[in-house]
GROMACS .gro file of C-alpha atoms in nm:
model
  341
    1MET     CA    1  13.793  -0.456   6.699
    2LYS     CA    2  13.826  -0.138   6.899
    3GLY     CA    3  13.552  -0.025   7.136
    4GLU     CA    4  13.323   0.266   7.056
    5ALA     CA    5  13.531   0.504   7.268
    6ASP     CA    6  13.834   0.424   7.052
    7MET     CA    7  13.674   0.511   6.718
    8ASN     CA    8  13.869   0.774   6.525
    9LEU     CA    9  13.615   1.033   6.409
   10ALA     CA   10  13.872   1.293   6.300
   11THR     CA   11  13.819   1.467   5.968
   12SER     CA   12  13.956   1.761   5.772
   13TYR     CA   13  13.739   2.044   5.644
   14LEU     CA   14  13.875   2.345   5.452
   15GLY     CA   15  14.218   2.241   5.576
   16LEU     CA   16  14.100   2.257   5.939
   17ALA     CA   17  14.163   1.949   6.153
   18LEU     CA   18  13.839   1.862   6.334
   19ARG     CA   19  13.770   1.607   6.609
   20HIS     CA   20  13.462   1.476   6.430
   21PRO     CA   21  13.240   1.577   6.137
   22VAL     CA   22  12.948   1.750   6.315
   23VAL     CA   23  12.959   2.128   6.273
   24ALA     CA   24  12.707   2.376   6.413
   25ALA     CA   25  12.574   2.578   6.118
   26ALA     CA   26  12.500   2.950   6.124
   27SER     CA   27  12.180   3.018   6.316
   28PRO     CA   28  12.044   3.235   6.598
   29LEU     CA   29  12.223   2.994   6.833
   30SER     CA   30  12.560   3.118   6.706
   31ALA     CA   31  12.483   3.490   6.707
   32SER     CA   32  12.644   3.566   7.045
   33VAL     CA   33  12.960   3.471   7.230
   34ASP     CA   34  12.759   3.277   7.487
   35GLY     CA   35  12.571   3.094   7.213
   36ILE     CA   36  12.890   2.995   7.033
   37LEU     CA   37  13.048   2.877   7.358
   38ARG     CA   38  12.737   2.669   7.437
   39LEU     CA   39  12.765   2.497   7.101
   40ALA     CA   40  13.136   2.435   7.151
   41ASP     CA   41  13.078   2.302   7.503
   42ALA     CA   42  12.805   2.074   7.365
   43GLY     CA   43  13.068   1.914   7.143
   44ALA     CA   44  13.052   2.092   6.805
   45ALA     CA   45  13.371   2.025   6.609
   46ALA     CA   46  13.346   2.380   6.470
   47VAL     CA   47  13.089   2.659   6.483
   48VAL     CA   48  12.971   2.876   6.196
   49MET     CA   49  12.883   3.215   6.338
   50ALA     CA   50  12.544   3.365   6.248
   51SER     CA   51  12.566   3.547   5.917
   52VAL     CA   52  12.668   3.908   5.886
   53TYR     CA   53  12.432   4.079   5.638
   54GLU     CA   54  12.567   4.371   5.442
   55GLU     CA   55  12.227   4.544   5.429
   56GLN     CA   56  12.206   4.555   5.807
   57ILE     CA   57  12.548   4.711   5.836
   58VAL     CA   58  12.485   4.969   5.565
   59ALA     CA   59  12.147   5.063   5.714
   60GLN     CA   60  12.307   5.123   6.053
   61GLU     CA   61  12.583   5.335   5.903
   62LEU     CA   62  12.332   5.546   5.710
   63ALA     CA   63  12.122   5.597   6.023
   64GLU     CA   64  12.429   5.704   6.220
   65ALA     CA   65  12.536   5.941   5.944
   66ALA     CA   66  12.193   6.106   5.948
   67LEU     CA   67  12.199   6.131   6.327
   68TRP     CA   68  12.548   6.277   6.323
   69SER     CA   69  12.453   6.534   6.061
   70ALA     CA   70  12.132   6.633   6.240
   71GLY     CA   71  12.309   6.656   6.573
   72GLN     CA   72  12.579   6.887   6.444
   73ASP     CA   73  12.327   7.119   6.280
   74SER     CA   74  12.082   7.136   6.569
   75HIS     CA   75  12.310   7.218   6.861
   76ALA     CA   76  12.674   7.308   6.898
   77GLU     CA   77  12.728   7.063   7.182
   78MET     CA   78  12.571   6.761   7.010
   79GLY     CA   79  12.906   6.661   6.864
   80ALA     CA   80  13.022   6.568   7.211
   81TYR     CA   81  12.748   6.304   7.228
   82PHE     CA   82  12.766   6.164   6.874
   83THR     CA   83  13.134   6.130   6.787
   84PRO     CA   84  13.260   5.877   6.533
   85GLN     CA   85  13.447   5.702   6.815
   86THR     CA   86  13.137   5.645   7.028
   87GLN     CA   87  12.891   5.549   6.755
   88THR     CA   88  12.764   5.191   6.790
   89ARG     CA   89  12.810   5.004   6.465
   90VAL     CA   90  12.657   4.668   6.378
   91LEU     CA   91  12.977   4.541   6.220
   92ASP     CA   92  13.190   4.643   6.518
   93GLY     CA   93  12.963   4.442   6.746
   94ARG     CA   94  12.970   4.137   6.522
   95LEU     CA   95  13.348   4.153   6.485
   96ASN     CA   96  13.385   4.183   6.861
   97THR     CA   97  13.164   3.876   6.904
   98LEU     CA   98  13.376   3.688   6.652
   99ARG     CA   99  13.700   3.798   6.817
  100ARG     CA  100  13.594   3.694   7.167
  101ALA     CA  101  13.442   3.366   7.050
  102ALA     CA  102  13.750   3.273   6.849
  103GLU     CA  103  13.967   3.332   7.155
  104ARG     CA  104  13.751   3.126   7.391
  105ALA     CA  105  13.567   2.854   7.198
  106GLY     CA  106  13.850   2.603   7.170
  107VAL     CA  107  13.722   2.499   6.826
  108PRO     CA  108  13.741   2.674   6.489
  109VAL     CA  109  13.491   2.957   6.451
  110ILE     CA  110  13.393   3.010   6.088
  111ALA     CA  111  13.255   3.350   5.993
  112SER     CA  112  12.947   3.359   5.769
  113LEU     CA  113  12.907   3.651   5.531
  114ASN     CA  114  12.602   3.739   5.324
  115GLY     CA  115  12.696   4.031   5.103
  116CYS     CA  116  12.531   4.214   4.815
  117THR     CA  117  12.806   4.432   4.663
  118ASP     CA  118  13.160   4.363   4.544
  119GLU     CA  119  13.301   4.604   4.802
  120GLY     CA  120  13.097   4.456   5.086
  121TRP     CA  121  13.199   4.096   5.021
  122LEU     CA  122  13.570   4.175   5.018
  123ASP     CA  123  13.586   4.445   5.287
  124PHE     CA  124  13.385   4.249   5.544
  125ALA     CA  125  13.574   3.928   5.467
  126ARG     CA  126  13.904   4.100   5.539
  127GLN     CA  127  13.775   4.238   5.867
  128MET     CA  128  13.648   3.894   5.968
  129GLU     CA  129  13.989   3.747   5.899
  130GLN     CA  130  14.150   4.013   6.116
  131ALA     CA  131  13.900   3.938   6.394
  132GLY     CA  132  14.021   3.579   6.415
  133ALA     CA  133  13.791   3.372   6.193
  134SER     CA  134  13.939   3.031   6.109
  135ALA     CA  135  13.762   3.038   5.773
  136ILE     CA  136  13.492   3.233   5.593
  137GLU     CA  137  13.168   3.090   5.459
  138LEU     CA  138  13.017   3.296   5.179
  139ASN     CA  139  12.641   3.257   5.214
  140PHE     CA  140  12.490   3.338   4.876
  141SER     CA  141  12.120   3.419   4.858
  142HIS     CA  142  12.097   3.615   4.533
  143ILE     CA  143  11.760   3.585   4.361
  144PRO     CA  144  11.790   3.687   3.992
  145THR     CA  145  11.483   3.910   3.972
  146ASP     CA  146  11.604   4.068   3.646
  147ILE     CA  147  11.445   3.847   3.379
  148THR     CA  148  11.699   3.970   3.124
  149GLN     CA  149  11.988   3.825   3.327
  150SER     CA  150  12.101   3.487   3.198
  151ALA     CA  151  12.204   3.185   3.400
  152GLN     CA  152  12.559   3.231   3.275
  153ALA     CA  153  12.562   3.588   3.405
  154VAL     CA  154  12.444   3.477   3.749
  155GLU     CA  155  12.713   3.209   3.763
  156ALA     CA  156  12.976   3.462   3.655
  157GLU     CA  157  12.873   3.691   3.943
  158TYR     CA  158  12.923   3.411   4.193
  159ALA     CA  159  13.259   3.317   4.047
  160ASP     CA  160  13.378   3.679   4.049
  161VAL     CA  161  13.286   3.729   4.416
  162VAL     CA  162  13.465   3.407   4.514
  163ARG     CA  163  13.773   3.503   4.313
  164ARG     CA  164  13.791   3.847   4.475
  165VAL     CA  165  13.745   3.721   4.830
  166CYS     CA  166  13.986   3.428   4.794
  167ALA     CA  167  14.251   3.663   4.653
  168GLY     CA  168  14.192   3.914   4.933
  169VAL     CA  169  14.219   3.690   5.240
  170ASP     CA  170  14.466   3.427   5.359
  171ILE     CA  171  14.220   3.198   5.539
  172PRO     CA  172  14.011   2.925   5.370
  173VAL     CA  173  13.690   3.026   5.198
  174SER     CA  174  13.386   2.805   5.149
  175VAL     CA  175  13.069   2.875   4.956
  176LYS     CA  176  12.724   2.789   5.086
  177MET     CA  177  12.541   2.774   4.758
  178PRO     CA  178  12.175   2.740   4.663
  179SER     CA  179  12.049   2.438   4.474
  180THR     CA  180  11.869   2.638   4.207
  181PHE     CA  181  12.140   2.635   3.941
  182THR     CA  182  12.078   2.461   3.611
  183ALA     CA  183  12.408   2.273   3.640
  184PRO     CA  184  12.523   2.268   4.006
  185GLY     CA  185  12.821   2.048   3.927
  186HIS     CA  186  12.959   2.297   3.677
  187VAL     CA  187  12.908   2.583   3.925
  188VAL     CA  188  13.086   2.395   4.204
  189ARG     CA  189  13.383   2.323   3.977
  190SER     CA  190  13.396   2.690   3.878
  191LEU     CA  191  13.392   2.808   4.240
  192LEU     CA  192  13.670   2.567   4.335
  193ASP     CA  193  13.870   2.686   4.033
  194GLN     CA  194  13.836   3.043   4.162
  195GLY     CA  195  14.002   2.948   4.489
  196ALA     CA  196  13.723   2.822   4.716
  197ALA     CA  197  13.846   2.551   4.953
  198GLY     CA  198  13.507   2.386   4.968
  199VAL     CA  199  13.132   2.413   4.927
  200VAL     CA  200  12.826   2.357   5.144
  201LEU     CA  201  12.540   2.178   4.969
  202PHE     CA  202  12.297   2.350   5.000
  203SER     CA  203  12.163   2.672   5.150
  204ARG     CA  204  11.788   2.695   5.202
  205PHE     CA  205  11.567   2.946   5.026
  206TYR     CA  206  11.377   3.128   5.300
  207GLY     CA  207  11.122   3.297   5.078
  208PRO     CA  208  10.817   3.431   5.262
  209GLY     CA  209  10.484   3.263   5.216
  210LEU     CA  210  10.156   3.450   5.182
  211ASP     CA  211   9.915   3.513   5.466
  212ILE     CA  212   9.575   3.513   5.294
  213ALA     CA  213   9.399   3.657   5.601
  214VAL     CA  214   9.581   3.990   5.579
  215LEU     CA  215   9.720   3.969   5.225
  216GLU     CA  216  10.073   4.017   5.356
  217PRO     CA  217  10.387   3.805   5.333
  218ASP     CA  218  10.389   3.522   5.585
  219GLU     CA  219  10.730   3.565   5.742
  220ARG     CA  220  10.730   3.267   5.976
  221LEU     CA  221  11.058   3.080   5.960
  222ARG     CA  222  11.014   2.707   5.907
  223LEU     CA  223  11.283   2.460   5.999
  224SER     CA  224  11.432   2.214   5.753
  225THR     CA  225  11.310   1.855   5.729
  226PRO     CA  226  11.511   1.534   5.684
  227GLY     CA  227  11.361   1.494   5.336
  228GLU     CA  228  11.552   1.801   5.219
  229LEU     CA  229  11.878   1.611   5.259
  230ASN     CA  230  11.821   1.390   4.955
  231LEU     CA  231  11.918   1.654   4.700
  232ALA     CA  232  12.245   1.724   4.880
  233LEU     CA  233  12.317   1.352   4.904
  234MET     CA  234  12.278   1.313   4.529
  235TRP     CA  235  12.516   1.597   4.449
  236LEU     CA  236  12.763   1.495   4.719
  237SER     CA  237  12.783   1.151   4.565
  238LEU     CA  238  12.814   1.291   4.211
  239LEU     CA  239  13.084   1.549   4.289
  240SER     CA  240  13.290   1.453   4.596
  241ALA     CA  241  13.510   1.197   4.420
  242ARG     CA  242  13.547   1.403   4.103
  243LEU     CA  243  13.654   1.739   4.243
  244GLU     CA  244  13.932   1.846   4.477
  245GLY     CA  245  13.784   2.032   4.771
  246SER     CA  246  13.594   1.994   5.095
  247PHE     CA  247  13.225   1.911   5.080
  248ALA     CA  248  12.972   1.975   5.354
  249ALA     CA  249  12.609   1.876   5.374
  250GLY     CA  250  12.410   2.182   5.473
  251CYS     CA  251  12.039   2.114   5.484
  252GLY     CA  252  11.826   1.843   5.645
  253VAL     CA  253  12.071   1.677   5.886
  254TRP     CA  254  11.866   1.569   6.188
  255SER     CA  255  11.987   1.224   6.294
  256ALA     CA  256  12.303   1.018   6.329
  257ALA     CA  257  12.182   0.816   6.031
  258ASP     CA  258  12.179   1.139   5.829
  259VAL     CA  259  12.539   1.203   5.931
  260VAL     CA  260  12.637   0.854   5.814
  261ARG     CA  261  12.459   0.900   5.481
  262CYS     CA  262  12.643   1.226   5.413
  263LEU     CA  263  12.981   1.074   5.495
  264LEU     CA  264  12.911   0.773   5.271
  265ALA     CA  265  12.828   1.015   4.989
  266GLY     CA  266  13.164   1.186   5.036
  267ALA     CA  267  13.104   1.477   5.273
  268SER     CA  268  13.391   1.589   5.494
  269VAL     CA  269  13.147   1.729   5.751
  270VAL     CA  270  12.780   1.790   5.809
  271THR     CA  271  12.644   2.124   5.924
  272THR     CA  272  12.321   2.135   6.120
  273ALA     CA  273  12.106   2.418   6.250
  274SER     CA  274  11.735   2.329   6.245
  275ALA     CA  275  11.784   2.016   6.455
  276LEU     CA  276  11.979   2.215   6.714
  277LEU     CA  277  11.718   2.492   6.722
  278GLU     CA  278  11.448   2.236   6.798
  279LYS     CA  279  11.638   1.989   7.018
  280GLY     CA  280  11.903   2.216   7.169
  281PRO     CA  281  12.285   2.217   7.145
  282GLY     CA  282  12.299   1.888   7.338
  283HIS     CA  283  12.175   1.712   7.023
  284ILE     CA  284  12.529   1.742   6.889
  285GLY     CA  285  12.634   1.476   7.138
  286ALA     CA  286  12.356   1.246   7.020
  287LEU     CA  287  12.472   1.281   6.659
  288VAL     CA  288  12.832   1.203   6.746
  289THR     CA  289  12.738   0.912   6.975
  290GLY     CA  290  12.510   0.767   6.708
  291LEU     CA  291  12.783   0.793   6.446
  292ARG     CA  292  13.030   0.621   6.675
  293ALA     CA  293  12.779   0.342   6.750
  294TRP     CA  294  12.715   0.280   6.379
  295MET     CA  295  13.086   0.267   6.305
  296HIS     CA  296  13.138   0.016   6.586
  297ALA     CA  297  12.851  -0.202   6.462
  298GLN     CA  298  12.993  -0.198   6.108
  299GLY     CA  299  13.348  -0.269   6.220
  300HIS     CA  300  13.489   0.068   6.113
  301GLU     CA  301  13.769   0.221   6.319
  302SER     CA  302  13.792   0.557   6.139
  303LEU     CA  303  13.595   0.770   5.896
  304ALA     CA  304  13.845   0.683   5.625
  305ASP     CA  305  13.714   0.325   5.631
  306PHE     CA  306  13.385   0.429   5.471
  307GLN     CA  307  13.392   0.800   5.383
  308GLY     CA  308  13.296   0.840   5.017
  309ARG     CA  309  13.216   0.472   4.968
  310CYS     CA  310  12.892   0.563   4.788
  311ALA     CA  311  13.042   0.844   4.580
  312ALA     CA  312  13.016   0.812   4.202
  313ARG     CA  313  13.347   0.728   4.040
  314GLY     CA  314  13.250   0.625   3.688
  315THR     CA  315  13.223   0.830   3.372
  316PRO     CA  316  12.971   1.112   3.339
  317GLU     CA  317  12.765   0.882   3.117
  318GLU     CA  318  12.761   0.613   3.387
  319ALA     CA  319  12.659   0.868   3.650
  320ARG     CA  320  12.383   0.998   3.425
  321ALA     CA  321  12.255   0.646   3.370
  322PHE     CA  322  12.257   0.578   3.744
  323VAL     CA  323  12.061   0.894   3.826
  324ARG     CA  324  11.811   0.819   3.551
  325ARG     CA  325  11.774   0.460   3.670
  326GLU     CA  326  11.703   0.569   4.028
  327TYR     CA  327  11.455   0.831   3.910
  328TYR     CA  328  11.270   0.571   3.704
  329ARG     CA  329  11.268   0.324   3.992
  330LEU     CA  330  11.119   0.576   4.236
  331MET     CA  331  10.859   0.704   3.991
  332THR     CA  332  10.734   0.351   3.915
  333LEU     CA  333  10.699   0.224   4.272
  334PRO     CA  334  10.372   0.041   4.343
  335VAL     CA  335  10.111   0.249   4.524
  336GLU     CA  336  10.153   0.064   4.852
  337ARG     CA  337  10.520   0.163   4.858
  338VAL     CA  338  10.437   0.526   4.784
  339THR     CA  339  10.170   0.565   5.050
  340GLY     CA  340  10.334   0.341   5.308
  341ALA     CA  341  10.020   0.124   5.324
   0.00000   0.00000   0.00000
C-alpha cells in the first residue's frame, strides 16, 4: 500500500481538474486579491470569490448618475472632476479583483454572482467570464414573498436564469441552490437540463433575527454548524449517482471527517467558508491532511476507490423506503441515545 504522501486526491469539478476536493467557498476571506491568494497559498484546490450582488452595483451606478447630474448643473467645471472615465464603479473594482486573482492564484478562481434581474444575471456573468473566471457560481437567494406565486413559478424562474446564463457564456456554470424547494431532486435535474454543469448543496438562508431590546432586526451573522451538513449528505446520496453533473457540498463542512462523508455520498468537492472564517485559511491543510490519513488507514489510493460508495443506486421506491426507514429509526431512538446520557 502506498504511503500517505502518495495518495491521489485529484478530482474533477465542473470540468476543472483539481488537486484535491477542498474548495474555499465565497466569503469575506475571498473578497480581495490578497485574500484569494492567501487561500490559494494555504492549499485550496480552487477559490470561489466573494459574491457580486446586483443591488450593490445598481445602487452605486444610481449614486454616480445623481452626482454626475448635480455636478454638471451646479458648476461648469464640475464635469472635469466627475467624468464617466474616472467614476469609481463597484463592478469595475470586483472585476479587477477577479482579473488579478485569476492571473496570480495558480488555482481556478470561480466567480460568484447573486443577481436579481434577468439582465443583471447575464450581463454580469459575461463580464466575469471576460475577467478570467474559470467558472461561475450562481448564488440564488430569492425569497418568494408574493403569496400568489406558486412553487412551479419559482422553479421556472430559476431554470430560466440558468438557461440564459449557460447560453450566454462559454465557461462552466454551477448553481448554489437553497434547500427550501418542495422537491429538490426535481429542481436539480431541471437546472442540469438547462445547461448547469453542477450544483452546490446547499446555500444558507441568512435571514435576520429579531433584537427584542430595540425591536429591530438582529443582523449578526452566525456561522454554520456541522449539523447542517446532514441535509446535504442526504440529497448528495440520493442524486449524485442518478444525475450527470458535478455535486458539491456547501454547508456545514468543518472537519476532515465531514469531507470524507461528502465524498462517500457522491460529492466531487466540498466547499467551506465558516470553518475557515473561524480557524483561518490554514485549516484547509488540516482538512486535506485528515482526508489523506483516512484514505491511508482504509487502504484507498485514490478518491475513485470510495467516492460515491454510499450514493443511492436503487429505484426511487427503494430510495424512498430507505429514507423513511432512517427517519423512523432516528425518531424512535431511546431517550439515552437522544440526550447522550
